[in-house]
Short mmCIF file of C-alpha atoms and ligand atoms in Angstrom, two decimals:
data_model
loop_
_atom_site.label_atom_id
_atom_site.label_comp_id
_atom_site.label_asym_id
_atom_site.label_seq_id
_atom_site.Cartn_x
_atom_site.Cartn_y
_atom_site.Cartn_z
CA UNK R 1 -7.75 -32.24 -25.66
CA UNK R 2 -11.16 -32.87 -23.86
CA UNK R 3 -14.32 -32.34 -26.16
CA UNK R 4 -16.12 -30.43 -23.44
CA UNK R 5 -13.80 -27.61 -22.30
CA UNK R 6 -16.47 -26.28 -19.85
CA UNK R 7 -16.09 -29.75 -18.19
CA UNK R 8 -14.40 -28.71 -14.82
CA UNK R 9 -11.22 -30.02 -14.47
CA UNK R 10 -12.40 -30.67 -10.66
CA UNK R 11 -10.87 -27.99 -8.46
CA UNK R 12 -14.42 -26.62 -8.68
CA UNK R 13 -14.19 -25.71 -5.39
CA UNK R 14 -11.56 -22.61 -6.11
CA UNK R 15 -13.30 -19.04 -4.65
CA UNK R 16 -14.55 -17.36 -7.43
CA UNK R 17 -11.32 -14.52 -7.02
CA UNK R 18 -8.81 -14.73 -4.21
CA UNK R 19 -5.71 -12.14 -3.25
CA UNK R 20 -3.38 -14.83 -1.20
CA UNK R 21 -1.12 -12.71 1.06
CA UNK R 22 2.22 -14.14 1.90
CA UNK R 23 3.06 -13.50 5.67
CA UNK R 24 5.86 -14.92 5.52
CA UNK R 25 7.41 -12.98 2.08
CA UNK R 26 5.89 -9.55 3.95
CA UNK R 27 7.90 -10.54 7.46
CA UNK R 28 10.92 -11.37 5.80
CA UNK R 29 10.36 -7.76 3.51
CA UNK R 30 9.89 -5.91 6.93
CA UNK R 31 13.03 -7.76 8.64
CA UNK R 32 14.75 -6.59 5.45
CA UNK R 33 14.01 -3.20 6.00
CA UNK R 34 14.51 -2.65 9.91
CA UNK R 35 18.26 -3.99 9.14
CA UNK R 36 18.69 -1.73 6.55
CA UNK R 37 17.40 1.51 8.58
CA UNK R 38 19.02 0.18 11.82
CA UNK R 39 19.29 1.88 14.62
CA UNK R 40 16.31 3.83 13.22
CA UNK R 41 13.46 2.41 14.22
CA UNK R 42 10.94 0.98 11.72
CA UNK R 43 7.48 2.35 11.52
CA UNK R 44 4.75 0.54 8.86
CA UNK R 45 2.02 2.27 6.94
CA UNK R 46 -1.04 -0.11 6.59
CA UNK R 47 -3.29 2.70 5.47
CA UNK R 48 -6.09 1.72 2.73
CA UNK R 49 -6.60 -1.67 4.47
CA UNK R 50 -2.80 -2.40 4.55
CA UNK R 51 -2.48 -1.34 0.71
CA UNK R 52 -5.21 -3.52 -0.35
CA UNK R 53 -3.60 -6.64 1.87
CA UNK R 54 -5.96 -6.31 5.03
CA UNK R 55 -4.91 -4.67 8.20
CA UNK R 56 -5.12 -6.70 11.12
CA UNK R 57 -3.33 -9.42 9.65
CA UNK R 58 -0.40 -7.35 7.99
CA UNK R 59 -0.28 -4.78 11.83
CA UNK R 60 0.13 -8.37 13.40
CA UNK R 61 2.62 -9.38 10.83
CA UNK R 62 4.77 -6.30 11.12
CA UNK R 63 4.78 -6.46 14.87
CA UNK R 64 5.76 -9.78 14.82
CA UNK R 65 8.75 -9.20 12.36
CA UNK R 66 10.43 -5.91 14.04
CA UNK R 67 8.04 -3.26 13.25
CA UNK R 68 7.84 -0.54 16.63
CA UNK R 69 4.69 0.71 15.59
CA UNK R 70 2.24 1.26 12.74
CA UNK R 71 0.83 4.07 10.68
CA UNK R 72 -2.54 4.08 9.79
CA UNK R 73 -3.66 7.35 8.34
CA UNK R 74 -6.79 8.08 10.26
CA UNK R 75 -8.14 7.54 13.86
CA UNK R 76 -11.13 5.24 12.37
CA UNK R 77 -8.43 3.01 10.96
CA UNK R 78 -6.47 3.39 14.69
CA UNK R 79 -9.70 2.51 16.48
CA UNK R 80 -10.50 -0.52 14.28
CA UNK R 81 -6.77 -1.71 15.32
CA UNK R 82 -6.99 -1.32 18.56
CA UNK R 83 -10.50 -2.97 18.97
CA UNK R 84 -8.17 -5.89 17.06
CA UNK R 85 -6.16 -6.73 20.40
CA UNK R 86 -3.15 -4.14 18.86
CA UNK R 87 -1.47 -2.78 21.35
CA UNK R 88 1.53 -0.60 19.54
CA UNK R 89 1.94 2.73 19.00
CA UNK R 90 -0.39 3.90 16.27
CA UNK R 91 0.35 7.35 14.19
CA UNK R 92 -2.57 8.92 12.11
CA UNK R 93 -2.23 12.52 11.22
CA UNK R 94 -5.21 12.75 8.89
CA UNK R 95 -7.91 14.69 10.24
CA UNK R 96 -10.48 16.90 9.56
CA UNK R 97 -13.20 18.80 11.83
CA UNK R 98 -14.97 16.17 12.36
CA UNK R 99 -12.56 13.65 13.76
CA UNK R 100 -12.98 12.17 16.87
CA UNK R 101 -9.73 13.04 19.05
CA UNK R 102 -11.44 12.42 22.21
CA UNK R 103 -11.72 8.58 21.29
CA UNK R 104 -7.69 8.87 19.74
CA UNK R 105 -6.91 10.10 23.37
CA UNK R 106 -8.88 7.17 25.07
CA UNK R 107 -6.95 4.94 22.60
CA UNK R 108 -3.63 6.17 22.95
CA UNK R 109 -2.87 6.90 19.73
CA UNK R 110 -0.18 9.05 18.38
CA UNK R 111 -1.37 12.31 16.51
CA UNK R 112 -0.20 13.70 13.42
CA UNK R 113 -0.52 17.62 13.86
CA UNK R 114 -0.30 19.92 11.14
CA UNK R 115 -2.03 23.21 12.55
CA UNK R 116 -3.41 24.89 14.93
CA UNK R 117 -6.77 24.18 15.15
CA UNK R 118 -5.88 20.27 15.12
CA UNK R 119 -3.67 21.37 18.48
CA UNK R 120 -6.88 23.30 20.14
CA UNK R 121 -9.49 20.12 19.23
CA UNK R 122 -6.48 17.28 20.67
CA UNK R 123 -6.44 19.58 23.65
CA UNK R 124 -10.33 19.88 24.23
CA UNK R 125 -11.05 16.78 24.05
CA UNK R 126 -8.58 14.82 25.58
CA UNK R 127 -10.51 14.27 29.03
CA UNK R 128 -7.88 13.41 31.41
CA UNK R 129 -5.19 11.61 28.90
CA UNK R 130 -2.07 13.35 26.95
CA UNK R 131 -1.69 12.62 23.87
CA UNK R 132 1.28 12.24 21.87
CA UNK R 133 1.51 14.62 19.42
CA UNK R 134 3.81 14.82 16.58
CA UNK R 135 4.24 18.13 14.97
CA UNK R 136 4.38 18.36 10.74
CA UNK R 137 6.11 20.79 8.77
CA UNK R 138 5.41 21.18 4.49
CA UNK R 139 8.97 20.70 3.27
CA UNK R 140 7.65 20.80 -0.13
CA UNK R 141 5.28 18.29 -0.63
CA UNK R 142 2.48 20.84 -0.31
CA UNK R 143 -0.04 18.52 1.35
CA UNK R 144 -0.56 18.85 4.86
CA UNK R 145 1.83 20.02 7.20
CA UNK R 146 2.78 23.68 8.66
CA UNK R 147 4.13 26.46 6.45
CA UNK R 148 7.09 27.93 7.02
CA UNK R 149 4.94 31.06 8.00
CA UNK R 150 2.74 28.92 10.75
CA UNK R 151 5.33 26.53 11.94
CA UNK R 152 7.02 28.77 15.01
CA UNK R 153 3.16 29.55 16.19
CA UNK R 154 2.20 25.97 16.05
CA UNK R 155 5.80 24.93 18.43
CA UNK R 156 4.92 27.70 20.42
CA UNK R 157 1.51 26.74 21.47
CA UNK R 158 2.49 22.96 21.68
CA UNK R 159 5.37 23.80 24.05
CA UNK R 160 2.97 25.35 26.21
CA UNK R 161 0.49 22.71 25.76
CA UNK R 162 3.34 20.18 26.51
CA UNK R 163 4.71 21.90 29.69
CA UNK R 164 0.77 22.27 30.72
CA UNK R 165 0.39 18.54 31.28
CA UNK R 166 -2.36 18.97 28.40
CA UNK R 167 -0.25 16.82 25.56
CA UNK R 168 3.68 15.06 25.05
CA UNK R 169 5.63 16.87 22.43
CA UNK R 170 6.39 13.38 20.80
CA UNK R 171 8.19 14.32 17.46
CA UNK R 172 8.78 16.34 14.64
CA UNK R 173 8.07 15.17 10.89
CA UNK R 174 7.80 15.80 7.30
CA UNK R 175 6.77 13.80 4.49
CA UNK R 176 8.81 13.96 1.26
CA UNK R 177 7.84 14.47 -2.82
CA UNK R 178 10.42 11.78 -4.27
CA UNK R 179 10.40 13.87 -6.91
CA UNK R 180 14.31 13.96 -7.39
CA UNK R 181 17.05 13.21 -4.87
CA UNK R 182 17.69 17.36 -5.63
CA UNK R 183 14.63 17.76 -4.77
CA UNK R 184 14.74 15.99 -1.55
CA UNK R 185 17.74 17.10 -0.70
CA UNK R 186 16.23 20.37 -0.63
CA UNK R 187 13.40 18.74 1.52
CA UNK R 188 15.78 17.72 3.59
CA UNK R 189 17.47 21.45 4.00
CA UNK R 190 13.81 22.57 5.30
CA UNK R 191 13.56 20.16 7.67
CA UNK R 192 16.52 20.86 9.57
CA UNK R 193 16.28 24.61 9.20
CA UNK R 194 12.58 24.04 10.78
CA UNK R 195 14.40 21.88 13.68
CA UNK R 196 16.00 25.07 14.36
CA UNK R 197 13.78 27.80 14.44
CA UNK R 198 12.14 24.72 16.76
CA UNK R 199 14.77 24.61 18.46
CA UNK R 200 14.99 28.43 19.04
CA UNK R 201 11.44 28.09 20.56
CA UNK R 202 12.54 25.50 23.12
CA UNK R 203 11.84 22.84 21.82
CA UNK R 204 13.56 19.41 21.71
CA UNK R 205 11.82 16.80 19.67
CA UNK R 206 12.60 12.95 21.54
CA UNK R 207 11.97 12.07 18.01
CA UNK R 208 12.09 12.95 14.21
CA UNK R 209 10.80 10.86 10.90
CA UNK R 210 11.04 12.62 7.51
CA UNK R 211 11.63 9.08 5.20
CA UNK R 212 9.04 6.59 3.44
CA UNK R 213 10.11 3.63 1.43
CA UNK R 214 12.11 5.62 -1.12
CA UNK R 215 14.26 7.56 0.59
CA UNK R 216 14.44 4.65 3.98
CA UNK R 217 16.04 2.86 1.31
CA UNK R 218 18.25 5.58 -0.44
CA UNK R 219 19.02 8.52 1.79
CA UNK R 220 20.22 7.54 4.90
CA UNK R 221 20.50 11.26 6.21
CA UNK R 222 16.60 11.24 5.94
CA UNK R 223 16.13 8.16 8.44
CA UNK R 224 16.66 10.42 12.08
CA UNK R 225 14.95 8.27 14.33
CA UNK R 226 12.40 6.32 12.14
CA UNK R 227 11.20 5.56 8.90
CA UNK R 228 7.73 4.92 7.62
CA UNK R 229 8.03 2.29 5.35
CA UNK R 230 4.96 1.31 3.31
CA UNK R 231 5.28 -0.32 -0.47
CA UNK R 232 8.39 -1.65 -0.10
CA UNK R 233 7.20 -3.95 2.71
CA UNK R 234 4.57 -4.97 0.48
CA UNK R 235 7.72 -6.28 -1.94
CA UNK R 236 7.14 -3.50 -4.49
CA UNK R 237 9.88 -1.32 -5.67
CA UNK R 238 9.26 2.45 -4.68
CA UNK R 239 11.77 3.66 -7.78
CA UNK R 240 11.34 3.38 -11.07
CA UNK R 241 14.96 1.88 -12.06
CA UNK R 242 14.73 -1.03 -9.91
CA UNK R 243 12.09 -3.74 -9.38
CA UNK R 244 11.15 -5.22 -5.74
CA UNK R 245 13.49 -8.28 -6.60
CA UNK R 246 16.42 -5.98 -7.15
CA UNK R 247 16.04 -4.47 -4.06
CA UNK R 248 15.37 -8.10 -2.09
CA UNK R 249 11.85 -8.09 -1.91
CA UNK R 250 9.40 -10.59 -2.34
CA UNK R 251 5.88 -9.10 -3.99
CA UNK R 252 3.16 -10.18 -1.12
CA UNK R 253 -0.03 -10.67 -2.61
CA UNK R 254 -0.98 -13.10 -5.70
CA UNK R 255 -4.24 -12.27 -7.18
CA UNK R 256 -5.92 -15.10 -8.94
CA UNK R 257 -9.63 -15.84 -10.44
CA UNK R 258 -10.92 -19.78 -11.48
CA UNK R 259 -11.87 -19.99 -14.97
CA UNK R 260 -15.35 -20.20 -15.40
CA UNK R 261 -16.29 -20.58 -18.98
CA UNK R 262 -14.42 -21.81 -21.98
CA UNK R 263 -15.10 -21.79 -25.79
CA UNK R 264 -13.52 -22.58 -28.89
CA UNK R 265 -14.46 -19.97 -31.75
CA UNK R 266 -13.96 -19.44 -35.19
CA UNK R 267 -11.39 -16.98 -37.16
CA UNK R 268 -12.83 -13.03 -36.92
CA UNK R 269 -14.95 -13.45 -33.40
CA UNK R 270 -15.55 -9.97 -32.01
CA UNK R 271 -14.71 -10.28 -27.95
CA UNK R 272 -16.41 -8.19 -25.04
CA UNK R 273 -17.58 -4.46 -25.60
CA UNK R 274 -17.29 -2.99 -28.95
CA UNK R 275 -15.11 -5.77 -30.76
CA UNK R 276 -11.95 -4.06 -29.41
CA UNK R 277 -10.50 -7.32 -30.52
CA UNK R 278 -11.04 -9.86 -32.90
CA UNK R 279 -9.70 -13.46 -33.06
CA UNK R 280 -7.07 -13.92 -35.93
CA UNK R 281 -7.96 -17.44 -36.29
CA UNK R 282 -10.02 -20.60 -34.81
CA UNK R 283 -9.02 -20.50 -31.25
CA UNK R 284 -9.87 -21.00 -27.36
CA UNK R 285 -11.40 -18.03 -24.96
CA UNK R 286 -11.27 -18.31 -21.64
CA UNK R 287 -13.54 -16.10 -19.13
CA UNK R 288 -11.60 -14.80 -16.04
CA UNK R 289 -14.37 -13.12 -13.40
CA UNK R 290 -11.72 -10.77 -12.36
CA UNK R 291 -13.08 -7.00 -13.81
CA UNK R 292 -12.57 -3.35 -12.83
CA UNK R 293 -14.35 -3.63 -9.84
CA UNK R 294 -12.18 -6.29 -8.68
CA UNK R 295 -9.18 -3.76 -9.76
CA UNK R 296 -8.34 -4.87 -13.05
CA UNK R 297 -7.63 -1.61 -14.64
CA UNK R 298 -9.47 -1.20 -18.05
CA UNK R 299 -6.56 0.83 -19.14
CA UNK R 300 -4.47 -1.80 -19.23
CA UNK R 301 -6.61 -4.35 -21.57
CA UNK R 302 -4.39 -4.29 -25.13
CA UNK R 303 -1.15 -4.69 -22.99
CA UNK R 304 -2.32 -6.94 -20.02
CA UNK R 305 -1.50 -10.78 -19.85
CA UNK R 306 -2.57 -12.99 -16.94
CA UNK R 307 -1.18 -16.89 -16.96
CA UNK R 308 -2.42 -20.02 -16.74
CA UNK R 309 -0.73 -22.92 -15.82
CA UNK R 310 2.80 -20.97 -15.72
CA UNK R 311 1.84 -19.33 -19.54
CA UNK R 312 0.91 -15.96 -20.19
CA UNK R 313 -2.12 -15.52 -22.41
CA UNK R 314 -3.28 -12.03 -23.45
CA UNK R 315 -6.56 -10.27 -22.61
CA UNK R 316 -8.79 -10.06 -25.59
CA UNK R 317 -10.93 -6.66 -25.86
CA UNK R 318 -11.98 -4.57 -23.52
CA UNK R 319 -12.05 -5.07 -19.58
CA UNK R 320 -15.32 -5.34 -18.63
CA UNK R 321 -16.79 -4.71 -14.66
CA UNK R 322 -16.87 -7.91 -13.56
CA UNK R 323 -14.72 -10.20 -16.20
CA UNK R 324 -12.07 -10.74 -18.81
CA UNK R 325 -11.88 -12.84 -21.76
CA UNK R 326 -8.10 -14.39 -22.17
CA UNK R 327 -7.39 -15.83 -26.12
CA UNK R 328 -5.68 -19.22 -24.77
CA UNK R 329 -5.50 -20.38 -28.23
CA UNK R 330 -4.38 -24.16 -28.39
CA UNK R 331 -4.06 -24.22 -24.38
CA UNK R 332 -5.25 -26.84 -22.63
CA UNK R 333 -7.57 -24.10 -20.42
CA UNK R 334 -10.71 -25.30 -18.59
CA UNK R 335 -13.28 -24.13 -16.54
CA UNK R 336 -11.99 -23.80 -12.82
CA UNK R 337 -8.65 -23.46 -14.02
CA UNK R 338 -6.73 -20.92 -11.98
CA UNK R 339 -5.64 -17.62 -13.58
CA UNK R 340 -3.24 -15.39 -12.02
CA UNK R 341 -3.46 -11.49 -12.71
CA UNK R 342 -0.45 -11.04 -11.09
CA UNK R 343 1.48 -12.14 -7.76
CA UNK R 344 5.79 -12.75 -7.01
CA UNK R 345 6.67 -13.26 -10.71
CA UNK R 346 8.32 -16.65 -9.87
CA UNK R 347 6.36 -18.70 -11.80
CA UNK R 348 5.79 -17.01 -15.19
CA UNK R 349 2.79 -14.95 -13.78
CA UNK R 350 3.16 -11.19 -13.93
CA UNK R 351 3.82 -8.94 -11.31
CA UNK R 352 1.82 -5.79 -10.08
CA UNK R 353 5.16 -3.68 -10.89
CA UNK R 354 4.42 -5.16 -15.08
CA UNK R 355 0.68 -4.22 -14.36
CA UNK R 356 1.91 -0.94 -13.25
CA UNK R 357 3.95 -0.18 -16.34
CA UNK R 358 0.84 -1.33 -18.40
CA UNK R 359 -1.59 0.86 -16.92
CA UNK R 360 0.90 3.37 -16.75
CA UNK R 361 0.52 3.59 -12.84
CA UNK R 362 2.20 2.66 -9.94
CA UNK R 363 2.58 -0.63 -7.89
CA UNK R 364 0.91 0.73 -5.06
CA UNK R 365 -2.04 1.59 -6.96
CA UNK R 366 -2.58 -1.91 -8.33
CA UNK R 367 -2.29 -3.63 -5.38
CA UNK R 368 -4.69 -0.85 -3.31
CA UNK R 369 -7.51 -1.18 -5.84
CA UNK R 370 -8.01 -4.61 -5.61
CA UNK R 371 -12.07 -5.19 -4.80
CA UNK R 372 -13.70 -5.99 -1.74
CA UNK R 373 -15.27 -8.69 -3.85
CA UNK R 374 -11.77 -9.95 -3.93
CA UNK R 375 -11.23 -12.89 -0.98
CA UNK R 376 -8.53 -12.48 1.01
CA UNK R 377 -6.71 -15.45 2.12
CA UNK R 378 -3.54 -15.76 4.28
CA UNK R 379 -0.60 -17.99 3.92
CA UNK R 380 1.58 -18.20 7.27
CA UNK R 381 4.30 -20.86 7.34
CA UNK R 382 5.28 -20.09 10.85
CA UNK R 383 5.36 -23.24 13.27
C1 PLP G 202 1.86 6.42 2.65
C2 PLP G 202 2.80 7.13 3.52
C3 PLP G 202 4.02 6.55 3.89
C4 PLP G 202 4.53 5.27 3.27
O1 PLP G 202 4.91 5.60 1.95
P1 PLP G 202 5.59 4.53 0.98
O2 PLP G 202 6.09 5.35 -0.15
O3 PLP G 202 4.51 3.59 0.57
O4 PLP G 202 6.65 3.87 1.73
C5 PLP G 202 4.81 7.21 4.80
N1 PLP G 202 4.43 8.39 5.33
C6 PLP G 202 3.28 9.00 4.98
C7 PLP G 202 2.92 10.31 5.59
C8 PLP G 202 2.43 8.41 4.05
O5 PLP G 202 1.30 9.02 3.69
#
């Protein structure tokens, strides 16, 4: 073993902390899921930057592997993709008084509408464009969406905003709980019985979308037309009795830091805030520059391992802002070293599904937290 541990072992040039996003692994997750949903068409969320994974790059990527169009939660997040060169349909449906539907109109993008007042602000300020509209009903979920109460007055006034020339009655949608498949199933019921009372109004929907990765993947009477996937393309399981392997996935991002200081210390060491832990004998620590601002969550610190080298080492004490320690004991660990928090799970590392279950969280949440300090990089096999 080298006497100077802090000697770099010479890939000094590693970023400090790097999430590598696999193009490839999220293409082949998104060709994967159009199959399965086939002849619905496949719509994919890259709201919160993609899920952590960057949105231009992943919008491209989804395009590029099937995908008909994208959904992007806001019209900020539509805009920024369509000064990106994107041309595909966009959906955002997240708005609030202040949004700016004139520029959605000038975009042409796709408008979630959930009430009235949304319908009278697209119609004001649409200049001489008609946007798409896409009319929500609360089947449960009790976020957004019409109640049963305000649905038949919001079809109304969209008919007659539709047969104006003032917007295109696009769609019908709900969103679901996944609390239960009962409970979706009962989703499911209120959908169709608010396709009706639509129906009694006049109204005939080209399209319909109640399903996102969960039930896409597991109720195929909630596909209609389309289905929003979102984790799953990211290769992360939406249930909770099955990880994204099972279900033919490949996880998409790897998040990694470079060692940059190593020290051997005696038995009974106290490491990082408050001696949370305290080394059992002599034995190596290793600091990883990957902290809670990066998304490390400081929940997870007395279960977490990240590897080195293909081995897992454990985090010692607490999970500070901006760092961990890792006990390495006899490894062979120096400075510039690469650690991996998590990425596929192919190589020993562990995945942001085992992060999940340590922070007692979900995938989604791991991966959508990582940092802005965190660089991302793009791998893309393709010719
Ligand atoms: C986030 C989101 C999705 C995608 O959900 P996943 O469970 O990640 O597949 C679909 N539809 C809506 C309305 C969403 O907010």
């Amino acid at each position: 073993m080298s006497a100077d541990r802090n000697e770099s072992r010479g890939h000094g040039l590693a970023p400090l902390r790097t999430a590598t996003v696999d193009l490839d692994a999220f293409r082949r997750n998104v060709r994967t899921l159009a199959e399965l949903v086939s002849p619905a068409e496949t719509m994919i969320a890259v709201k919160a930057d993609a899920y952590g994974h960057g949105m231009v790059p992943i919008a491209r990527a989804a395009l590029e592997a099937g995908a008909s169009s994208l959904a992007v939660l806001d019209i900020p997040a539509a805009l920024a993709l369509r000064a990106a060169g994107v041309t595909a349909p966009l959906f955002a449906w997240l708005h609030g008084p202040s949004s700016d539907f004139a520029a959605a109109a000038a975009a042409d993008v796709d408008l979630g509408v959930s009430a009235l007042w949304q319908l009278e602000a697209i119609v004001a300020a649409r200049g001489g464009s008609r946007p798409r509209v896409h009319l929500k009903v609360d089947t449960g979920l009790s976020r957004n969406g019409a109640t049963v109460e305000q649905w038949p007055g919001l079809v109304r006034r969209a008919l007659q905003a539709h047969r104006a020339g003032e917007v295109v009655l696009h769609a019908a949608w709900s969103h679901l709980a996944d609390a239960s498949p009962e409970d979706d199933e009962v989703a499911l019921g209120r959908f169709h019985a608010a396709l009706e009372v639509a129906a009694g109004e006049g109204a005939d929907f080209p399209l319909l979308h109640l399903a996102a990765s969960s039930a896409g993947m597991r109720m195929p009477a909630a596909r209609f037309g389309l289905v929003r996937f979102g984790i799953a393309a990211y290769g992360i399981s939406p249930f909770d009795d099955a990880t994204g392997a099972d279900l033919g996935l490949v996880p998409v991002m790897t998040v990694q830091g470079a060692v940059s200081s190593v020290k051997r210390v005696p038995a009974g060491t106290g490491v990082s805030y408050g001696f949370a832990y305290r080394t059992e004998g002599e034995t190596t620590l290793a600091l990883v520059p990957l902290g809670y601002a990066d998304g490390v969550p400081r929940v997870a610190g007395p279960s977490a391992s990240m590897s080195i080298h293909g081995k897992r080492h454990r985090i010692a004490g607490r999970v500070a802002m901006d760092q961990v320690v890792l006990d390495v004991g006899e490894a062979d660990v120096r400075v510039g070293d690469i650690v991996t928090m998590f990425g596929p799970g192919e190589k020993g590392e562990p995945t942001a599904e085992e992060w999940a279950a340590w922070a007692k969280t979900i995938g989604d949440e791991i991966v959508a937290r990582v940092g802005p300090r965190v660089q991302r990089t793009y791998r893309d096999d393709r010719p």
